PDB file of C-alpha atoms in Angstrom:
ATOM      1  CA  UNK A   1     126.162-185.943 211.510  1.00  0.00           C
ATOM      2  CA  UNK A   2     126.175-183.413 208.915  1.00  0.00           C
ATOM      3  CA  UNK A   3     123.018-181.979 206.661  1.00  0.00           C
ATOM      4  CA  UNK A   4     123.452-180.058 203.377  1.00  0.00           C
ATOM      5  CA  UNK A   5     122.292-176.609 203.407  1.00  0.00           C
ATOM      6  CA  UNK A   6     121.531-173.751 201.193  1.00  0.00           C
ATOM      7  CA  UNK A   7     120.448-170.065 201.064  1.00  0.00           C
ATOM      8  CA  UNK A   8     118.454-169.354 197.697  1.00  0.00           C
ATOM      9  CA  UNK A   9     117.365-166.282 196.749  1.00  0.00           C
ATOM     10  CA  UNK A  10     113.674-166.753 195.822  1.00  0.00           C
ATOM     11  CA  UNK A  11     111.504-164.556 193.300  1.00  0.00           C
ATOM     12  CA  UNK A  12     115.147-163.057 192.027  1.00  0.00           C
ATOM     13  CA  UNK A  13     116.971-163.533 188.633  1.00  0.00           C
ATOM     14  CA  UNK A  14     119.898-162.095 190.045  1.00  0.00           C
ATOM     15  CA  UNK A  15     122.177-162.785 193.669  1.00  0.00           C
ATOM     16  CA  UNK A  16     121.346-160.493 196.550  1.00  0.00           C
ATOM     17  CA  UNK A  17     117.851-159.611 195.219  1.00  0.00           C
ATOM     18  CA  UNK A  18     113.828-161.196 195.876  1.00  0.00           C
ATOM     19  CA  UNK A  19     113.735-162.885 199.735  1.00  0.00           C
ATOM     20  CA  UNK A  20     116.735-165.332 200.728  1.00  0.00           C
ATOM     21  CA  UNK A  21     115.431-168.537 202.173  1.00  0.00           C
ATOM     22  CA  UNK A  22     117.468-171.327 204.037  1.00  0.00           C
ATOM     23  CA  UNK A  23     117.074-174.947 202.702  1.00  0.00           C
ATOM     24  CA  UNK A  24     118.543-177.460 205.017  1.00  0.00           C
ATOM     25  CA  UNK A  25     117.799-181.486 203.645  1.00  0.00           C
ATOM     26  CA  UNK A  26     117.402-183.826 206.482  1.00  0.00           C
ATOM     27  CA  UNK A  27     117.623-187.802 205.860  1.00  0.00           C
ATOM     28  CA  UNK A  28     114.307-188.049 208.737  1.00  0.00           C
ATOM     29  CA  UNK A  29     112.861-185.845 211.013  1.00  0.00           C
ATOM     30  CA  UNK A  30     114.398-183.548 213.616  1.00  0.00           C
ATOM     31  CA  UNK A  31     113.262-182.272 216.786  1.00  0.00           C
ATOM     32  CA  UNK A  32     111.479-179.092 216.222  1.00  0.00           C
ATOM     33  CA  UNK A  33     113.641-177.054 219.106  1.00  0.00           C
ATOM     34  CA  UNK A  34     116.691-177.520 216.834  1.00  0.00           C
ATOM     35  CA  UNK A  35     114.878-176.926 213.738  1.00  0.00           C
ATOM     36  CA  UNK A  36     114.121-173.514 215.449  1.00  0.00           C
ATOM     37  CA  UNK A  37     117.564-173.006 216.647  1.00  0.00           C
ATOM     38  CA  UNK A  38     118.807-173.376 213.107  1.00  0.00           C
ATOM     39  CA  UNK A  39     116.141-170.889 211.496  1.00  0.00           C
ATOM     40  CA  UNK A  40     117.379-168.526 214.426  1.00  0.00           C
ATOM     41  CA  UNK A  41     121.074-169.070 213.303  1.00  0.00           C
ATOM     42  CA  UNK A  42     120.350-168.718 209.498  1.00  0.00           C
ATOM     43  CA  UNK A  43     118.589-165.596 210.248  1.00  0.00           C
ATOM     44  CA  UNK A  44     116.586-165.341 207.197  1.00  0.00           C
ATOM     45  CA  UNK A  45     112.419-165.062 207.060  1.00  0.00           C
ATOM     46  CA  UNK A  46     111.635-168.374 206.676  1.00  0.00           C
ATOM     47  CA  UNK A  47     114.515-171.338 206.566  1.00  0.00           C
ATOM     48  CA  UNK A  48     112.634-174.690 205.329  1.00  0.00           C
ATOM     49  CA  UNK A  49     113.539-178.215 206.121  1.00  0.00           C
ATOM     50  CA  UNK A  50     113.175-181.344 203.805  1.00  0.00           C
ATOM     51  CA  UNK A  51     112.689-184.940 204.619  1.00  0.00           C
ATOM     52  CA  UNK A  52     112.077-187.136 201.445  1.00  0.00           C
ATOM     53  CA  UNK A  53     109.132-189.657 202.105  1.00  0.00           C
ATOM     54  CA  UNK A  54     109.814-193.480 200.405  1.00  0.00           C
ATOM     55  CA  UNK A  55     107.641-192.153 197.301  1.00  0.00           C
ATOM     56  CA  UNK A  56     109.592-189.363 196.480  1.00  0.00           C
ATOM     57  CA  UNK A  57     107.349-186.945 197.945  1.00  0.00           C
ATOM     58  CA  UNK A  58     109.077-184.192 200.633  1.00  0.00           C
ATOM     59  CA  UNK A  59     107.806-183.536 203.955  1.00  0.00           C
ATOM     60  CA  UNK A  60     108.520-179.153 204.016  1.00  0.00           C
ATOM     61  CA  UNK A  61     108.185-177.329 207.386  1.00  0.00           C
ATOM     62  CA  UNK A  62     109.232-173.789 207.163  1.00  0.00           C
ATOM     63  CA  UNK A  63     110.642-171.460 210.382  1.00  0.00           C
ATOM     64  CA  UNK A  64     111.184-167.711 210.420  1.00  0.00           C
ATOM     65  CA  UNK A  65     114.244-166.627 213.117  1.00  0.00           C
ATOM     66  CA  UNK A  66     111.300-167.258 215.721  1.00  0.00           C
ATOM     67  CA  UNK A  67     108.374-169.261 214.716  1.00  0.00           C
ATOM     68  CA  UNK A  68     107.048-171.660 212.833  1.00  0.00           C
ATOM     69  CA  UNK A  69     104.558-171.267 210.172  1.00  0.00           C
ATOM     70  CA  UNK A  70     101.798-172.841 208.054  1.00  0.00           C
ATOM     71  CA  UNK A  71     102.673-171.677 204.450  1.00  0.00           C
ATOM     72  CA  UNK A  72     105.242-169.888 203.019  1.00  0.00           C
ATOM     73  CA  UNK A  73     105.775-169.408 199.273  1.00  0.00           C
ATOM     74  CA  UNK A  74     109.264-168.409 198.729  1.00  0.00           C
ATOM     75  CA  UNK A  75     111.125-171.230 201.044  1.00  0.00           C
ATOM     76  CA  UNK A  76     108.697-173.446 198.733  1.00  0.00           C
ATOM     77  CA  UNK A  77     110.376-172.232 195.461  1.00  0.00           C
ATOM     78  CA  UNK A  78     113.716-172.247 196.909  1.00  0.00           C
ATOM     79  CA  UNK A  79     113.427-175.697 198.290  1.00  0.00           C
ATOM     80  CA  UNK A  80     112.258-177.011 194.630  1.00  0.00           C
ATOM     81  CA  UNK A  81     115.196-175.251 192.696  1.00  0.00           C
ATOM     82  CA  UNK A  82     117.331-176.993 194.937  1.00  0.00           C
ATOM     83  CA  UNK A  83     115.755-180.209 194.524  1.00  0.00           C
ATOM     84  CA  UNK A  84     116.366-179.626 190.785  1.00  0.00           C
ATOM     85  CA  UNK A  85     119.988-178.648 190.969  1.00  0.00           C
ATOM     86  CA  UNK A  86     121.731-180.830 193.020  1.00  0.00           C
ATOM     87  CA  UNK A  87     119.556-183.678 191.177  1.00  0.00           C
ATOM     88  CA  UNK A  88     117.667-184.791 193.886  1.00  0.00           C
ATOM     89  CA  UNK A  89     114.818-184.179 191.495  1.00  0.00           C
ATOM     90  CA  UNK A  90     115.377-184.613 187.015  1.00  0.00           C
ATOM     91  CA  UNK A  91     114.320-181.329 185.736  1.00  0.00           C
ATOM     92  CA  UNK A  92     111.090-182.873 183.951  1.00  0.00           C
ATOM     93  CA  UNK A  93     109.837-184.407 187.486  1.00  0.00           C
ATOM     94  CA  UNK A  94     107.409-182.218 189.556  1.00  0.00           C
ATOM     95  CA  UNK A  95     108.289-181.654 193.262  1.00  0.00           C
ATOM     96  CA  UNK A  96     105.776-183.121 195.742  1.00  0.00           C
ATOM     97  CA  UNK A  97     105.349-181.482 199.029  1.00  0.00           C
ATOM     98  CA  UNK A  98     103.579-182.531 202.281  1.00  0.00           C
ATOM     99  CA  UNK A  99     103.104-179.422 204.479  1.00  0.00           C
ATOM    100  CA  UNK A 100     100.473-177.735 206.878  1.00  0.00           C
ATOM    101  CA  UNK A 101      98.741-176.302 204.759  1.00  0.00           C
ATOM    102  CA  UNK A 102      98.138-179.749 202.557  1.00  0.00           C
ATOM    103  CA  UNK A 103      99.760-181.222 199.619  1.00  0.00           C
ATOM    104  CA  UNK A 104     101.625-178.323 197.209  1.00  0.00           C
ATOM    105  CA  UNK A 105     103.710-179.223 194.128  1.00  0.00           C
ATOM    106  CA  UNK A 106     106.093-177.293 191.841  1.00  0.00           C
ATOM    107  CA  UNK A 107     107.106-177.614 188.441  1.00  0.00           C
ATOM    108  CA  UNK A 108     109.138-175.688 185.993  1.00  0.00           C
ATOM    109  CA  UNK A 109     107.368-174.125 183.031  1.00  0.00           C
ATOM    110  CA  UNK A 110     108.193-170.878 180.610  1.00  0.00           C
ATOM    111  CA  UNK A 111     111.278-170.195 182.495  1.00  0.00           C
ATOM    112  CA  UNK A 112     110.201-170.080 185.927  1.00  0.00           C
ATOM    113  CA  UNK A 113     109.255-172.031 188.777  1.00  0.00           C
ATOM    114  CA  UNK A 114     105.195-172.773 189.235  1.00  0.00           C
ATOM    115  CA  UNK A 115     103.952-173.509 192.584  1.00  0.00           C
ATOM    116  CA  UNK A 116     100.076-175.054 193.239  1.00  0.00           C
ATOM    117  CA  UNK A 117      99.014-173.276 196.367  1.00  0.00           C
ATOM    118  CA  UNK A 118      96.008-172.754 198.404  1.00  0.00           C
ATOM    119  CA  UNK A 119      93.872-169.484 197.532  1.00  0.00           C
ATOM    120  CA  UNK A 120      93.792-167.492 200.896  1.00  0.00           C
ATOM    121  CA  UNK A 121      90.727-165.107 200.247  1.00  0.00           C
ATOM    122  CA  UNK A 122      90.327-162.219 202.255  1.00  0.00           C
ATOM    123  CA  UNK A 123      86.994-161.211 203.760  1.00  0.00           C
ATOM    124  CA  UNK A 124      86.240-157.885 204.653  1.00  0.00           C
ATOM    125  CA  UNK A 125      86.037-156.804 207.981  1.00  0.00           C
ATOM    126  CA  UNK A 126      86.893-153.505 210.033  1.00  0.00           C
ATOM    127  CA  UNK A 127      90.511-153.219 210.481  1.00  0.00           C
ATOM    128  CA  UNK A 128      91.727-152.358 214.262  1.00  0.00           C
ATOM    129  CA  UNK A 129      92.455-148.798 214.972  1.00  0.00           C
ATOM    130  CA  UNK A 130      95.495-149.895 216.271  1.00  0.00           C
ATOM    131  CA  UNK A 131      96.216-151.419 213.166  1.00  0.00           C
ATOM    132  CA  UNK A 132      95.475-148.574 210.987  1.00  0.00           C
ATOM    133  CA  UNK A 133      97.695-146.120 213.209  1.00  0.00           C
ATOM    134  CA  UNK A 134     100.240-148.213 212.932  1.00  0.00           C
ATOM    135  CA  UNK A 135     100.386-147.986 209.132  1.00  0.00           C
ATOM    136  CA  UNK A 136      99.391-144.515 208.956  1.00  0.00           C
ATOM    137  CA  UNK A 137      97.164-145.453 206.078  1.00  0.00           C
ATOM    138  CA  UNK A 138      93.402-145.017 204.849  1.00  0.00           C
ATOM    139  CA  UNK A 139      92.163-148.093 203.519  1.00  0.00           C
ATOM    140  CA  UNK A 140      89.933-148.228 200.261  1.00  0.00           C
ATOM    141  CA  UNK A 141      89.752-151.914 201.698  1.00  0.00           C
ATOM    142  CA  UNK A 142      90.018-153.676 204.687  1.00  0.00           C
ATOM    143  CA  UNK A 143      89.762-157.561 204.960  1.00  0.00           C
ATOM    144  CA  UNK A 144      91.451-160.654 206.861  1.00  0.00           C
ATOM    145  CA  UNK A 145      92.371-164.847 206.313  1.00  0.00           C
ATOM    146  CA  UNK A 146      93.449-166.773 208.393  1.00  0.00           C
ATOM    147  CA  UNK A 147      96.643-165.665 208.581  1.00  0.00           C
ATOM    148  CA  UNK A 148      97.115-161.995 208.095  1.00  0.00           C
ATOM    149  CA  UNK A 149      95.001-159.253 207.566  1.00  0.00           C
ATOM    150  CA  UNK A 150      94.703-157.292 203.949  1.00  0.00           C
ATOM    151  CA  UNK A 151      94.571-153.472 203.445  1.00  0.00           C
ATOM    152  CA  UNK A 152      94.317-151.799 200.443  1.00  0.00           C
ATOM    153  CA  UNK A 153      95.409-148.560 199.563  1.00  0.00           C
ATOM    154  CA  UNK A 154      94.669-145.644 197.606  1.00  0.00           C
ATOM    155  CA  UNK A 155      98.086-145.797 195.289  1.00  0.00           C
ATOM    156  CA  UNK A 156     101.592-147.545 194.488  1.00  0.00           C
ATOM    157  CA  UNK A 157     102.898-144.329 195.857  1.00  0.00           C
ATOM    158  CA  UNK A 158     100.869-144.850 199.381  1.00  0.00           C
ATOM    159  CA  UNK A 159     102.252-147.993 199.593  1.00  0.00           C
ATOM    160  CA  UNK A 160     105.771-147.248 199.379  1.00  0.00           C
ATOM    161  CA  UNK A 161     105.807-144.357 201.503  1.00  0.00           C
ATOM    162  CA  UNK A 162     104.480-146.482 204.412  1.00  0.00           C
ATOM    163  CA  UNK A 163     106.910-146.134 207.669  1.00  0.00           C
ATOM    164  CA  UNK A 164     105.173-148.811 210.229  1.00  0.00           C
ATOM    165  CA  UNK A 165     104.792-148.809 213.365  1.00  0.00           C
ATOM    166  CA  UNK A 166     106.031-152.128 214.338  1.00  0.00           C
ATOM    167  CA  UNK A 167     104.884-152.544 217.791  1.00  0.00           C
ATOM    168  CA  UNK A 168     101.640-151.238 216.555  1.00  0.00           C
ATOM    169  CA  UNK A 169     101.417-153.822 214.156  1.00  0.00           C
ATOM    170  CA  UNK A 170     102.849-156.645 216.095  1.00  0.00           C
ATOM    171  CA  UNK A 171     100.029-156.138 219.010  1.00  0.00           C
ATOM    172  CA  UNK A 172      97.233-156.614 216.362  1.00  0.00           C
ATOM    173  CA  UNK A 173      97.591-160.219 216.182  1.00  0.00           C
ATOM    174  CA  UNK A 174      97.876-163.174 213.617  1.00  0.00           C
ATOM    175  CA  UNK A 175     100.434-163.291 211.383  1.00  0.00           C
ATOM    176  CA  UNK A 176     101.182-159.955 209.418  1.00  0.00           C
ATOM    177  CA  UNK A 177      99.590-157.400 207.062  1.00  0.00           C
ATOM    178  CA  UNK A 178      99.554-156.787 203.384  1.00  0.00           C
ATOM    179  CA  UNK A 179      99.328-153.329 202.252  1.00  0.00           C
ATOM    180  CA  UNK A 180      98.464-153.146 198.847  1.00  0.00           C
ATOM    181  CA  UNK A 181      97.326-151.024 195.644  1.00  0.00           C
ATOM    182  CA  UNK A 182      96.895-150.960 191.859  1.00  0.00           C
ATOM    183  CA  UNK A 183     100.072-150.170 190.099  1.00  0.00           C
ATOM    184  CA  UNK A 184     100.912-147.175 188.870  1.00  0.00           C
ATOM    185  CA  UNK A 185     104.295-148.734 187.491  1.00  0.00           C
ATOM    186  CA  UNK A 186     104.473-150.636 183.856  1.00  0.00           C
ATOM    187  CA  UNK A 187     104.438-154.291 183.707  1.00  0.00           C
ATOM    188  CA  UNK A 188     102.367-155.213 186.606  1.00  0.00           C
ATOM    189  CA  UNK A 189      99.365-155.389 187.932  1.00  0.00           C
ATOM    190  CA  UNK A 190      99.188-154.330 191.699  1.00  0.00           C
ATOM    191  CA  UNK A 191     101.744-153.776 194.309  1.00  0.00           C
ATOM    192  CA  UNK A 192     102.396-154.766 197.944  1.00  0.00           C
ATOM    193  CA  UNK A 193     104.194-154.818 200.822  1.00  0.00           C
ATOM    194  CA  UNK A 194     104.240-157.348 203.827  1.00  0.00           C
ATOM    195  CA  UNK A 195     104.775-156.822 207.508  1.00  0.00           C
ATOM    196  CA  UNK A 196     104.965-159.448 209.817  1.00  0.00           C
ATOM    197  CA  UNK A 197     106.629-158.247 213.344  1.00  0.00           C
ATOM    198  CA  UNK A 198     105.332-160.658 215.680  1.00  0.00           C
ATOM    199  CA  UNK A 199     106.464-163.727 213.266  1.00  0.00           C
ATOM    200  CA  UNK A 200     110.073-162.446 214.053  1.00  0.00           C
ATOM    201  CA  UNK A 201     109.603-160.628 210.413  1.00  0.00           C
ATOM    202  CA  UNK A 202     109.722-156.794 210.399  1.00  0.00           C
ATOM    203  CA  UNK A 203     109.278-156.433 206.607  1.00  0.00           C
ATOM    204  CA  UNK A 204     109.372-159.374 204.224  1.00  0.00           C
ATOM    205  CA  UNK A 205     110.904-158.634 201.012  1.00  0.00           C
ATOM    206  CA  UNK A 206     109.235-161.075 198.710  1.00  0.00           C
ATOM    207  CA  UNK A 207     106.189-163.039 200.371  1.00  0.00           C
ATOM    208  CA  UNK A 208     104.678-165.681 198.177  1.00  0.00           C
ATOM    209  CA  UNK A 209     101.945-166.603 200.877  1.00  0.00           C
ATOM    210  CA  UNK A 210     100.513-163.046 200.789  1.00  0.00           C
ATOM    211  CA  UNK A 211      99.857-163.727 197.158  1.00  0.00           C
ATOM    212  CA  UNK A 212      97.492-166.111 197.826  1.00  0.00           C
ATOM    213  CA  UNK A 213      95.340-163.634 198.973  1.00  0.00           C
ATOM    214  CA  UNK A 214      96.714-161.216 196.765  1.00  0.00           C
ATOM    215  CA  UNK A 215      95.804-162.966 193.490  1.00  0.00           C
ATOM    216  CA  UNK A 216      92.190-163.456 193.873  1.00  0.00           C
ATOM    217  CA  UNK A 217      91.550-160.383 195.464  1.00  0.00           C
ATOM    218  CA  UNK A 218      92.978-158.518 192.514  1.00  0.00           C
ATOM    219  CA  UNK A 219      91.568-161.378 189.995  1.00  0.00           C
ATOM    220  CA  UNK A 220      88.214-159.884 191.382  1.00  0.00           C
ATOM    221  CA  UNK A 221      88.945-156.223 190.937  1.00  0.00           C
ATOM    222  CA  UNK A 222      90.756-156.146 187.695  1.00  0.00           C
ATOM    223  CA  UNK A 223      88.468-159.004 185.910  1.00  0.00           C
ATOM    224  CA  UNK A 224      91.925-160.992 184.756  1.00  0.00           C
ATOM    225  CA  UNK A 225      92.852-164.448 186.331  1.00  0.00           C
ATOM    226  CA  UNK A 226      96.905-164.171 185.400  1.00  0.00           C
ATOM    227  CA  UNK A 227      98.386-161.319 186.792  1.00  0.00           C
ATOM    228  CA  UNK A 228     101.605-159.940 187.956  1.00  0.00           C
ATOM    229  CA  UNK A 229     102.412-158.521 191.279  1.00  0.00           C
ATOM    230  CA  UNK A 230     105.749-156.434 192.772  1.00  0.00           C
ATOM    231  CA  UNK A 231     106.285-156.499 195.958  1.00  0.00           C
ATOM    232  CA  UNK A 232     107.785-153.280 196.648  1.00  0.00           C
ATOM    233  CA  UNK A 233     110.436-153.841 199.434  1.00  0.00           C
ATOM    234  CA  UNK A 234     113.892-152.693 199.579  1.00  0.00           C
ATOM    235  CA  UNK A 235     114.883-156.202 197.635  1.00  0.00           C
ATOM    236  CA  UNK A 236     112.065-156.200 195.996  1.00  0.00           C
ATOM    237  CA  UNK A 237     110.521-159.445 193.424  1.00  0.00           C
ATOM    238  CA  UNK A 238     107.955-160.122 191.500  1.00  0.00           C
ATOM    239  CA  UNK A 239     105.388-162.983 191.814  1.00  0.00           C
ATOM    240  CA  UNK A 240     103.307-164.396 188.523  1.00  0.00           C
ATOM    241  CA  UNK A 241     100.030-165.563 189.678  1.00  0.00           C
ATOM    242  CA  UNK A 242      97.179-167.376 188.379  1.00  0.00           C
ATOM    243  CA  UNK A 243      93.344-167.216 190.437  1.00  0.00           C
ATOM    244  CA  UNK A 244      92.000-170.445 189.844  1.00  0.00           C
ATOM    245  CA  UNK A 245      89.190-170.605 192.504  1.00  0.00           C
ATOM    246  CA  UNK A 246      90.005-172.238 195.317  1.00  0.00           C
ATOM    247  CA  UNK A 247      93.577-172.628 194.334  1.00  0.00           C
ATOM    248  CA  UNK A 248      96.354-170.204 192.852  1.00  0.00           C
ATOM    249  CA  UNK A 249      99.656-170.643 190.706  1.00  0.00           C
ATOM    250  CA  UNK A 250     102.594-168.549 191.619  1.00  0.00           C
ATOM    251  CA  UNK A 251     105.459-168.243 189.366  1.00  0.00           C
ATOM    252  CA  UNK A 252     109.007-166.900 190.013  1.00  0.00           C
ATOM    253  CA  UNK A 253     112.779-167.899 189.618  1.00  0.00           C
ATOM    254  CA  UNK A 254     115.618-168.802 192.008  1.00  0.00           C
ATOM    255  CA  UNK A 255     119.268-168.101 192.514  1.00  0.00           C
ATOM    256  CA  UNK A 256     121.524-170.174 194.569  1.00  0.00           C
ATOM    257  CA  UNK A 257     123.660-168.011 196.916  1.00  0.00           C
ATOM    258  CA  UNK A 258     125.206-170.208 199.142  1.00  0.00           C
ATOM    259  CA  UNK A 259     126.176-173.999 199.528  1.00  0.00           C
ATOM    260  CA  UNK A 260     126.973-175.423 203.353  1.00  0.00           C
ATOM    261  CA  UNK A 261     127.205-178.110 205.345  1.00  0.00           C
ATOM    262  CA  UNK A 262     125.812-177.818 208.674  1.00  0.00           C
ATOM    263  CA  UNK A 263     127.438-179.708 211.530  1.00  0.00           C
TER     264      UNK A 263
END
């Protein structure tokens, strides 16, 4: 047997930017050990595995090179992009995904893909000393949601200057840490970076699920519901956000860079 597999640069308007995601289309659920091995072989931040249901929706799971994760934005964006690109869904159809974080959906609007995701509010909490020393920052705010630590620092320059001590960050527990600040660059409201060495991703290029925390956080601070966030990794990418209470809408574009057959 063989399976179609793609590599998509998500939250990108050109190849070799944004965050690369694997997208593997399956006829039926595959063994977890096999999916993990495929994700390790793809060696990108996440690889998505999709199985179509009889009603046209999809079961969707995400794996890093080392672990399965409960929520992933860029690989969901990549999955929807592939389904429309290959004609598995018509351009006007909404992509519906059943996941470990509930039902997610994606649609086309204003020249981008929009996705309906759960808001992941961060509650204020004292950051572990090892985390702050590992980041080398003094926080304006420290908080945590079910996945990650959220650390606000004083400036965009401070976000960009972080050189993380990855073993210290991995030892803190949880999935990872978001470092963010109000933007000084034009055209965006806030900037961020995301480190998840405990999940096998030292620095993620553009993290959709991190914006499930960033969107409500910055909406409350800036007094606006529609925001743009730039993730200041080496590859970089912009995530357009709408904060809607217990949900967020994330938006971006994607480019397919690889189509292959997995043997």
